[in-house]
Amino acid sequence: MSVGDCTPLEDTTRMAEKKESTIKRLISSGTVSSEETIRAYRTVPRELFLPDHLVRDAYVDSPLPIGEGQTISAIHMCLIYLELFQLAEGLKVLEVGAGSGYHAALVAEVVSPTGSPPSGHVFTIERKPTLVKFAQKNLERARYADRVTVILGDGTLGYPEEAPFDRIMVAAAAPYTPPTLLEQLKPEGLMLIPVGRHHFWQELLLVSKDKKGKVKKRKQMSVAFVPLIGKEGWNK
Ligand code: SAM
């Protein structure tokens, strides 16, 4: 039977099975291990962060188009960020590149879990007005709008209104680490940012700032993100 012949109930069951098989594969490959990451993945419904025609592909572990030539990141990439970030309840996080809002919701599920009193918060900046609306709508229907604030703007300049942040995650490829983002990172804070060539491979850097403000950058892996466009990014 083709997918097109399925009843909605069969679709839901298949989606649940695919959701579980994806996380089992990521656990057995050693990509994901922390309980918080796994719980966040199981809790946040990726199907609510996609355009209608892609809902059935929600648990395919690859980037998917969300309009404006942009993508929702692959599941494994979102979860790798969560693993590297050493997240904890109560942290204040800045994301650059809201896209669909899915990655922000996953982080929010760790820093301010569903069912607990609100603690941490995620601020996510997006430069495309249509995607700001898309992310806002998705976060509302998935019930994360109380823990995630979507802002229209150039994220290469951070968000001074709420700085400094415990964590800064950049979800687009930068030519270098924007100094303004570094300034907005708290002492003992962490930043994840892909740095490298435009529309090619980049290195995912884990940037840490110690108590005295000294910065260290460590390469984690090769990645391929859409470009970070802005004053301290690419110009197109
Ligand atoms: N985190 C997203 C999600 O969960 O769907 C996926 C992010 S997508 C790979 C990268 C996003 O960064 C795009 O939506 C793009 O418009 C946005 N972007 C690029 N440059 C930006 C900038 N300077 N400020 C804010 N957003 C930017």
PDB file of C-alpha atoms and ligand atoms in Angstrom:
ATOM      1  CA  MET A   1       0.000   0.000   0.000  1.00  0.00           C
ATOM      2  CA  SER A   2       1.397   3.441  -0.843  1.00  0.00           C
ATOM      3  CA  VAL A   3       1.501   6.236   1.780  1.00  0.00           C
ATOM      4  CA  GLY A   4      -1.232   8.004  -0.212  1.00  0.00           C
ATOM      5  CA  ASP A   5      -3.678   5.124   0.520  1.00  0.00           C
ATOM      6  CA  CYS A   6      -3.359   5.413   4.321  1.00  0.00           C
ATOM      7  CA  THR A   7      -6.136   6.479   6.683  1.00  0.00           C
ATOM      8  CA  PRO A   8      -5.287   9.340   9.097  1.00  0.00           C
ATOM      9  CA  LEU A   9      -5.041   6.788  11.944  1.00  0.00           C
ATOM     10  CA  GLU A  10      -2.509   4.702   9.991  1.00  0.00           C
ATOM     11  CA  ASP A  11      -0.592   7.910   9.251  1.00  0.00           C
ATOM     12  CA  THR A  12      -0.459   8.797  12.957  1.00  0.00           C
ATOM     13  CA  THR A  13       0.697   5.297  13.910  1.00  0.00           C
ATOM     14  CA  ARG A  14       3.350   5.282  11.212  1.00  0.00           C
ATOM     15  CA  MET A  15       4.555   8.713  12.290  1.00  0.00           C
ATOM     16  CA  ALA A  16       4.846   7.576  15.915  1.00  0.00           C
ATOM     17  CA  GLU A  17       6.778   4.474  14.819  1.00  0.00           C
ATOM     18  CA  LYS A  18       9.095   6.537  12.622  1.00  0.00           C
ATOM     19  CA  LYS A  19       9.623   9.056  15.462  1.00  0.00           C
ATOM     20  CA  GLU A  20      10.700   6.230  17.784  1.00  0.00           C
ATOM     21  CA  SER A  21      12.865   4.403  15.216  1.00  0.00           C
ATOM     22  CA  THR A  22      14.725   7.656  14.455  1.00  0.00           C
ATOM     23  CA  ILE A  23      15.681   8.228  18.101  1.00  0.00           C
ATOM     24  CA  LYS A  24      16.584   4.547  18.600  1.00  0.00           C
ATOM     25  CA  ARG A  25      18.958   4.789  15.630  1.00  0.00           C
ATOM     26  CA  LEU A  26      20.540   7.987  16.999  1.00  0.00           C
ATOM     27  CA  ILE A  27      20.973   6.381  20.429  1.00  0.00           C
ATOM     28  CA  SER A  28      22.486   3.163  19.077  1.00  0.00           C
ATOM     29  CA  SER A  29      24.912   5.101  16.848  1.00  0.00           C
ATOM     30  CA  GLY A  30      26.085   7.051  19.925  1.00  0.00           C
ATOM     31  CA  THR A  31      24.898  10.389  18.479  1.00  0.00           C
ATOM     32  CA  VAL A  32      22.531  11.014  21.386  1.00  0.00           C
ATOM     33  CA  SER A  33      22.762   9.788  24.957  1.00  0.00           C
ATOM     34  CA  SER A  34      21.486  12.327  27.477  1.00  0.00           C
ATOM     35  CA  GLU A  35      18.097  11.697  29.036  1.00  0.00           C
ATOM     36  CA  GLU A  36      17.096  15.369  28.675  1.00  0.00           C
ATOM     37  CA  THR A  37      17.792  15.385  24.936  1.00  0.00           C
ATOM     38  CA  ILE A  38      15.846  12.165  24.400  1.00  0.00           C
ATOM     39  CA  ARG A  39      12.918  13.397  26.505  1.00  0.00           C
ATOM     40  CA  ALA A  40      12.838  16.735  24.636  1.00  0.00           C
ATOM     41  CA  TYR A  41      12.806  14.935  21.266  1.00  0.00           C
ATOM     42  CA  ARG A  42       9.974  12.642  22.382  1.00  0.00           C
ATOM     43  CA  THR A  43       7.964  15.589  23.743  1.00  0.00           C
ATOM     44  CA  VAL A  44       8.211  18.137  20.917  1.00  0.00           C
ATOM     45  CA  PRO A  45       6.066  17.271  17.850  1.00  0.00           C
ATOM     46  CA  ARG A  46       8.203  18.085  14.761  1.00  0.00           C
ATOM     47  CA  GLU A  47       5.081  17.634  12.595  1.00  0.00           C
ATOM     48  CA  LEU A  48       3.738  20.936  13.992  1.00  0.00           C
ATOM     49  CA  PHE A  49       6.785  22.824  12.650  1.00  0.00           C
ATOM     50  CA  LEU A  50       6.421  21.908   8.975  1.00  0.00           C
ATOM     51  CA  PRO A  51       4.368  23.181   6.037  1.00  0.00           C
ATOM     52  CA  ASP A  52       1.225  20.993   5.618  1.00  0.00           C
ATOM     53  CA  HIS A  53       2.502  19.118   2.559  1.00  0.00           C
ATOM     54  CA  LEU A  54       5.568  17.863   4.480  1.00  0.00           C
ATOM     55  CA  VAL A  55       3.871  16.710   7.682  1.00  0.00           C
ATOM     56  CA  ARG A  56       4.143  13.039   6.700  1.00  0.00           C
ATOM     57  CA  ASP A  57       7.925  13.433   6.405  1.00  0.00           C
ATOM     58  CA  ALA A  58       8.235  14.913   9.903  1.00  0.00           C
ATOM     59  CA  TYR A  59      10.522  12.160  11.210  1.00  0.00           C
ATOM     60  CA  VAL A  60      12.725  11.832   8.167  1.00  0.00           C
ATOM     61  CA  ASP A  61      16.107  12.795   9.595  1.00  0.00           C
ATOM     62  CA  SER A  62      17.097  15.409   7.032  1.00  0.00           C
ATOM     63  CA  PRO A  63      16.673  19.151   6.496  1.00  0.00           C
ATOM     64  CA  LEU A  64      13.295  19.972   4.888  1.00  0.00           C
ATOM     65  CA  PRO A  65      12.196  23.135   3.036  1.00  0.00           C
ATOM     66  CA  ILE A  66      10.136  25.642   5.049  1.00  0.00           C
ATOM     67  CA  GLY A  67       9.879  28.430   2.444  1.00  0.00           C
ATOM     68  CA  GLU A  68      12.034  31.469   1.586  1.00  0.00           C
ATOM     69  CA  GLY A  69      14.776  29.038   0.440  1.00  0.00           C
ATOM     70  CA  GLN A  70      15.363  28.049   4.095  1.00  0.00           C
ATOM     71  CA  THR A  71      15.202  24.720   5.913  1.00  0.00           C
ATOM     72  CA  ILE A  72      14.280  23.141   9.228  1.00  0.00           C
ATOM     73  CA  SER A  73      17.517  21.464  10.356  1.00  0.00           C
ATOM     74  CA  ALA A  74      17.868  17.661  10.356  1.00  0.00           C
ATOM     75  CA  ILE A  75      16.798  15.961  13.586  1.00  0.00           C
ATOM     76  CA  HIS A  76      20.291  14.631  14.397  1.00  0.00           C
ATOM     77  CA  MET A  77      21.792  18.128  13.991  1.00  0.00           C
ATOM     78  CA  CYS A  78      19.274  19.709  16.404  1.00  0.00           C
ATOM     79  CA  LEU A  79      19.944  16.950  18.934  1.00  0.00           C
ATOM     80  CA  ILE A  80      23.749  17.228  18.569  1.00  0.00           C
ATOM     81  CA  TYR A  81      23.422  20.916  19.523  1.00  0.00           C
ATOM     82  CA  LEU A  82      21.430  19.902  22.624  1.00  0.00           C
ATOM     83  CA  GLU A  83      24.047  17.296  23.586  1.00  0.00           C
ATOM     84  CA  LEU A  84      27.029  19.650  23.153  1.00  0.00           C
ATOM     85  CA  PHE A  85      25.302  22.492  24.956  1.00  0.00           C
ATOM     86  CA  GLN A  86      25.170  20.988  28.487  1.00  0.00           C
ATOM     87  CA  LEU A  87      21.726  22.523  28.947  1.00  0.00           C
ATOM     88  CA  ALA A  88      19.988  22.762  32.305  1.00  0.00           C
ATOM     89  CA  GLU A  89      16.697  24.033  33.628  1.00  0.00           C
ATOM     90  CA  GLY A  90      16.655  27.824  34.146  1.00  0.00           C
ATOM     91  CA  LEU A  91      19.174  28.833  31.436  1.00  0.00           C
ATOM     92  CA  LYS A  92      18.625  31.826  29.150  1.00  0.00           C
ATOM     93  CA  VAL A  93      19.352  30.931  25.529  1.00  0.00           C
ATOM     94  CA  LEU A  94      19.673  32.970  22.333  1.00  0.00           C
ATOM     95  CA  GLU A  95      19.128  31.312  18.958  1.00  0.00           C
ATOM     96  CA  VAL A  96      20.112  33.012  15.716  1.00  0.00           C
ATOM     97  CA  GLY A  97      17.946  31.662  12.869  1.00  0.00           C
ATOM     98  CA  ALA A  98      14.476  30.689  14.166  1.00  0.00           C
ATOM     99  CA  GLY A  99      13.354  29.132  10.856  1.00  0.00           C
ATOM    100  CA  SER A 100      10.424  26.888  11.839  1.00  0.00           C
ATOM    101  CA  GLY A 101      10.882  27.310  15.616  1.00  0.00           C
ATOM    102  CA  TYR A 102      11.482  23.550  16.113  1.00  0.00           C
ATOM    103  CA  HIS A 103      15.056  23.775  17.426  1.00  0.00           C
ATOM    104  CA  ALA A 104      14.055  26.568  19.817  1.00  0.00           C
ATOM    105  CA  ALA A 105      11.182  24.399  21.134  1.00  0.00           C
ATOM    106  CA  LEU A 106      13.561  21.464  21.765  1.00  0.00           C
ATOM    107  CA  VAL A 107      15.884  23.738  23.764  1.00  0.00           C
ATOM    108  CA  ALA A 108      12.925  25.270  25.622  1.00  0.00           C
ATOM    109  CA  GLU A 109      11.785  21.768  26.598  1.00  0.00           C
ATOM    110  CA  VAL A 110      15.111  21.318  28.466  1.00  0.00           C
ATOM    111  CA  VAL A 111      15.527  24.801  29.995  1.00  0.00           C
ATOM    112  CA  SER A 112      11.839  25.102  30.951  1.00  0.00           C
ATOM    113  CA  PRO A 113      10.204  21.645  30.802  1.00  0.00           C
ATOM    114  CA  THR A 114       6.501  21.189  30.098  1.00  0.00           C
ATOM    115  CA  GLY A 115       4.569  20.774  33.355  1.00  0.00           C
ATOM    116  CA  SER A 116       7.143  22.562  35.571  1.00  0.00           C
ATOM    117  CA  PRO A 117       6.893  26.212  36.611  1.00  0.00           C
ATOM    118  CA  PRO A 118       8.463  28.457  33.915  1.00  0.00           C
ATOM    119  CA  SER A 119      12.220  28.806  34.522  1.00  0.00           C
ATOM    120  CA  GLY A 120      14.537  29.232  31.532  1.00  0.00           C
ATOM    121  CA  HIS A 121      13.695  31.026  28.284  1.00  0.00           C
ATOM    122  CA  VAL A 122      14.707  30.949  24.616  1.00  0.00           C
ATOM    123  CA  PHE A 123      14.953  34.117  22.511  1.00  0.00           C
ATOM    124  CA  THR A 124      15.161  33.324  18.807  1.00  0.00           C
ATOM    125  CA  ILE A 125      15.902  35.868  16.081  1.00  0.00           C
ATOM    126  CA  GLU A 126      14.910  35.483  12.435  1.00  0.00           C
ATOM    127  CA  ARG A 127      15.610  37.888   9.552  1.00  0.00           C
ATOM    128  CA  LYS A 128      12.729  36.780   7.267  1.00  0.00           C
ATOM    129  CA  PRO A 129       9.356  38.256   8.336  1.00  0.00           C
ATOM    130  CA  THR A 130       7.336  35.342   6.860  1.00  0.00           C
ATOM    131  CA  LEU A 131       9.411  32.859   8.864  1.00  0.00           C
ATOM    132  CA  VAL A 132       8.953  34.917  12.049  1.00  0.00           C
ATOM    133  CA  LYS A 133       5.179  34.469  11.581  1.00  0.00           C
ATOM    134  CA  PHE A 134       5.592  30.774  10.689  1.00  0.00           C
ATOM    135  CA  ALA A 135       7.745  30.088  13.775  1.00  0.00           C
ATOM    136  CA  GLN A 136       5.375  32.032  16.029  1.00  0.00           C
ATOM    137  CA  LYS A 137       2.338  30.102  14.744  1.00  0.00           C
ATOM    138  CA  ASN A 138       4.142  26.753  15.144  1.00  0.00           C
ATOM    139  CA  LEU A 139       5.321  27.549  18.670  1.00  0.00           C
ATOM    140  CA  GLU A 140       1.816  28.611  19.679  1.00  0.00           C
ATOM    141  CA  ARG A 141       0.145  25.430  18.433  1.00  0.00           C
ATOM    142  CA  ALA A 142       2.876  23.258  20.000  1.00  0.00           C
ATOM    143  CA  ARG A 143       2.435  25.216  23.292  1.00  0.00           C
ATOM    144  CA  TYR A 144       5.932  26.700  23.542  1.00  0.00           C
ATOM    145  CA  ALA A 145       5.056  30.364  22.985  1.00  0.00           C
ATOM    146  CA  ASP A 146       5.296  31.016  26.745  1.00  0.00           C
ATOM    147  CA  ARG A 147       8.922  29.782  26.785  1.00  0.00           C
ATOM    148  CA  VAL A 148      10.159  30.979  23.385  1.00  0.00           C
ATOM    149  CA  THR A 149      10.133  34.591  22.127  1.00  0.00           C
ATOM    150  CA  VAL A 150      10.545  35.096  18.365  1.00  0.00           C
ATOM    151  CA  ILE A 151      12.152  38.369  17.270  1.00  0.00           C
ATOM    152  CA  LEU A 152      12.461  39.866  13.777  1.00  0.00           C
ATOM    153  CA  GLY A 153      15.971  41.155  13.165  1.00  0.00           C
ATOM    154  CA  ASP A 154      19.602  40.619  12.248  1.00  0.00           C
ATOM    155  CA  GLY A 155      20.807  37.963  14.678  1.00  0.00           C
ATOM    156  CA  THR A 156      24.484  38.631  13.914  1.00  0.00           C
ATOM    157  CA  LEU A 157      24.004  41.604  16.246  1.00  0.00           C
ATOM    158  CA  GLY A 158      22.486  39.416  18.957  1.00  0.00           C
ATOM    159  CA  TYR A 159      19.698  40.706  21.179  1.00  0.00           C
ATOM    160  CA  PRO A 160      21.113  43.383  23.529  1.00  0.00           C
ATOM    161  CA  GLU A 161      17.709  43.846  25.227  1.00  0.00           C
ATOM    162  CA  GLU A 162      18.081  40.432  26.947  1.00  0.00           C
ATOM    163  CA  ALA A 163      21.883  39.944  26.955  1.00  0.00           C
ATOM    164  CA  PRO A 164      23.935  38.346  28.420  1.00  0.00           C
ATOM    165  CA  PHE A 165      22.978  34.742  27.606  1.00  0.00           C
ATOM    166  CA  ASP A 166      24.039  31.408  29.116  1.00  0.00           C
ATOM    167  CA  ARG A 167      23.985  29.788  25.682  1.00  0.00           C
ATOM    168  CA  ILE A 168      24.000  31.157  22.125  1.00  0.00           C
ATOM    169  CA  MET A 169      23.230  28.830  19.233  1.00  0.00           C
ATOM    170  CA  VAL A 170      23.703  29.950  15.674  1.00  0.00           C
ATOM    171  CA  ALA A 171      21.703  27.894  13.171  1.00  0.00           C
ATOM    172  CA  ALA A 172      23.262  29.342   9.988  1.00  0.00           C
ATOM    173  CA  ALA A 173      26.797  29.350   8.561  1.00  0.00           C
ATOM    174  CA  ALA A 174      28.973  32.341   9.473  1.00  0.00           C
ATOM    175  CA  PRO A 175      32.201  33.581   7.880  1.00  0.00           C
ATOM    176  CA  TYR A 176      33.607  34.189  11.403  1.00  0.00           C
ATOM    177  CA  THR A 177      32.356  34.337  14.993  1.00  0.00           C
ATOM    178  CA  PRO A 178      30.503  37.682  15.297  1.00  0.00           C
ATOM    179  CA  PRO A 179      32.216  39.742  18.067  1.00  0.00           C
ATOM    180  CA  THR A 180      28.843  41.129  19.192  1.00  0.00           C
ATOM    181  CA  LEU A 181      27.589  37.615  19.916  1.00  0.00           C
ATOM    182  CA  LEU A 182      30.753  36.884  21.917  1.00  0.00           C
ATOM    183  CA  GLU A 183      30.163  40.037  23.975  1.00  0.00           C
ATOM    184  CA  GLN A 184      26.600  38.862  24.711  1.00  0.00           C
ATOM    185  CA  LEU A 185      27.769  35.484  26.057  1.00  0.00           C
ATOM    186  CA  LYS A 186      27.949  35.209  29.870  1.00  0.00           C
ATOM    187  CA  PRO A 187      31.159  34.150  31.625  1.00  0.00           C
ATOM    188  CA  GLU A 188      31.038  30.309  31.769  1.00  0.00           C
ATOM    189  CA  GLY A 189      28.661  30.427  28.794  1.00  0.00           C
ATOM    190  CA  LEU A 190      28.767  28.319  25.621  1.00  0.00           C
ATOM    191  CA  MET A 191      28.110  29.173  21.983  1.00  0.00           C
ATOM    192  CA  LEU A 192      27.685  26.807  19.027  1.00  0.00           C
ATOM    193  CA  ILE A 193      28.311  28.268  15.586  1.00  0.00           C
ATOM    194  CA  PRO A 194      29.091  26.806  12.152  1.00  0.00           C
ATOM    195  CA  VAL A 195      31.993  28.794  10.648  1.00  0.00           C
ATOM    196  CA  GLY A 196      33.338  28.308   7.145  1.00  0.00           C
ATOM    197  CA  ARG A 197      32.605  28.693   3.486  1.00  0.00           C
ATOM    198  CA  HIS A 198      29.387  30.037   1.953  1.00  0.00           C
ATOM    199  CA  HIS A 199      27.068  27.239   0.674  1.00  0.00           C
ATOM    200  CA  PHE A 200      29.723  24.619   1.431  1.00  0.00           C
ATOM    201  CA  TRP A 201      31.020  22.721   4.461  1.00  0.00           C
ATOM    202  CA  GLN A 202      31.693  24.515   7.721  1.00  0.00           C
ATOM    203  CA  GLU A 203      33.223  23.521  11.071  1.00  0.00           C
ATOM    204  CA  LEU A 204      30.819  23.495  13.986  1.00  0.00           C
ATOM    205  CA  LEU A 205      32.660  25.435  16.722  1.00  0.00           C
ATOM    206  CA  LEU A 206      31.975  25.109  20.437  1.00  0.00           C
ATOM    207  CA  VAL A 207      32.983  28.477  21.865  1.00  0.00           C
ATOM    208  CA  SER A 208      33.411  28.691  25.631  1.00  0.00           C
ATOM    209  CA  LYS A 209      34.009  31.714  27.809  1.00  0.00           C
ATOM    210  CA  ASP A 210      35.626  31.182  31.211  1.00  0.00           C
ATOM    211  CA  LYS A 211      34.952  33.046  34.472  1.00  0.00           C
ATOM    212  CA  LYS A 212      37.482  35.733  33.526  1.00  0.00           C
ATOM    213  CA  GLY A 213      36.029  36.172  30.037  1.00  0.00           C
ATOM    214  CA  LYS A 214      38.764  34.232  28.209  1.00  0.00           C
ATOM    215  CA  VAL A 215      37.408  32.611  25.029  1.00  0.00           C
ATOM    216  CA  LYS A 216      38.297  29.147  23.661  1.00  0.00           C
ATOM    217  CA  LYS A 217      37.082  27.660  20.364  1.00  0.00           C
ATOM    218  CA  ARG A 218      36.983  23.927  19.748  1.00  0.00           C
ATOM    219  CA  LYS A 219      36.068  22.269  16.435  1.00  0.00           C
ATOM    220  CA  GLN A 220      33.390  19.602  16.845  1.00  0.00           C
ATOM    221  CA  MET A 221      32.503  18.301  13.369  1.00  0.00           C
ATOM    222  CA  SER A 222      31.916  19.282   9.735  1.00  0.00           C
ATOM    223  CA  VAL A 223      28.421  20.568   8.955  1.00  0.00           C
ATOM    224  CA  ALA A 224      26.527  22.214   6.066  1.00  0.00           C
ATOM    225  CA  PHE A 225      24.205  25.093   6.948  1.00  0.00           C
ATOM    226  CA  VAL A 226      22.478  27.837   4.927  1.00  0.00           C
ATOM    227  CA  PRO A 227      24.353  31.172   5.138  1.00  0.00           C
ATOM    228  CA  LEU A 228      24.105  33.601   8.034  1.00  0.00           C
ATOM    229  CA  ILE A 229      23.233  36.867   6.283  1.00  0.00           C
ATOM    230  CA  GLY A 230      23.694  40.121   8.143  1.00  0.00           C
ATOM    231  CA  LYS A 231      25.963  42.922   9.298  1.00  0.00           C
ATOM    232  CA  GLU A 232      28.425  40.486  10.905  1.00  0.00           C
ATOM    233  CA  GLY A 233      27.698  37.641   8.470  1.00  0.00           C
ATOM    234  CA  TRP A 234      27.608  37.205   4.693  1.00  0.00           C
ATOM    235  CA  ASN A 235      26.067  39.979   2.598  1.00  0.00           C
ATOM    236  CA  LYS A 236      23.872  37.584   0.564  1.00  0.00           C
TER     237      LYS A 236
HETATM  238  N1  SAM B   1      16.594  26.542  13.686  1.00  0.00           N
HETATM  239  C1  SAM B   1      15.722  26.441  12.560  1.00  0.00           C
HETATM  240  C2  SAM B   1      14.610  25.458  12.764  1.00  0.00           C
HETATM  241  O1  SAM B   1      14.515  24.826  13.827  1.00  0.00           O
HETATM  242  O2  SAM B   1      13.785  25.328  11.845  1.00  0.00           O
HETATM  243  C3  SAM B   1      16.447  26.215  11.261  1.00  0.00           C
HETATM  244  C4  SAM B   1      17.337  27.342  10.912  1.00  0.00           C
HETATM  245  S1  SAM B   1      17.684  27.498   9.204  1.00  0.00           S
HETATM  246  C5  SAM B   1      18.871  26.245   8.959  1.00  0.00           C
HETATM  247  C6  SAM B   1      18.615  29.032   9.247  1.00  0.00           C
HETATM  248  C7  SAM B   1      17.752  30.244   9.477  1.00  0.00           C
HETATM  249  O3  SAM B   1      18.622  31.357   9.744  1.00  0.00           O
HETATM  250  C8  SAM B   1      16.911  30.652   8.293  1.00  0.00           C
HETATM  251  O4  SAM B   1      15.564  30.712   8.653  1.00  0.00           O
HETATM  252  C9  SAM B   1      17.458  32.035   7.903  1.00  0.00           C
HETATM  253  O5  SAM B   1      16.477  32.918   7.379  1.00  0.00           O
HETATM  254  C10 SAM B   1      18.009  32.507   9.228  1.00  0.00           C
HETATM  255  N2  SAM B   1      19.034  33.576   9.179  1.00  0.00           N
HETATM  256  C11 SAM B   1      20.077  33.720   8.331  1.00  0.00           C
HETATM  257  N3  SAM B   1      20.785  34.821   8.658  1.00  0.00           N
HETATM  258  C12 SAM B   1      20.175  35.384   9.743  1.00  0.00           C
HETATM  259  C13 SAM B   1      20.427  36.531  10.560  1.00  0.00           C
HETATM  260  N4  SAM B   1      21.456  37.368  10.342  1.00  0.00           N
HETATM  261  N5  SAM B   1      19.593  36.781  11.593  1.00  0.00           N
HETATM  262  C14 SAM B   1      18.536  35.969  11.842  1.00  0.00           C
HETATM  263  N6  SAM B   1      18.244  34.872  11.105  1.00  0.00           N
HETATM  264  C15 SAM B   1      19.058  34.587  10.078  1.00  0.00           C
END
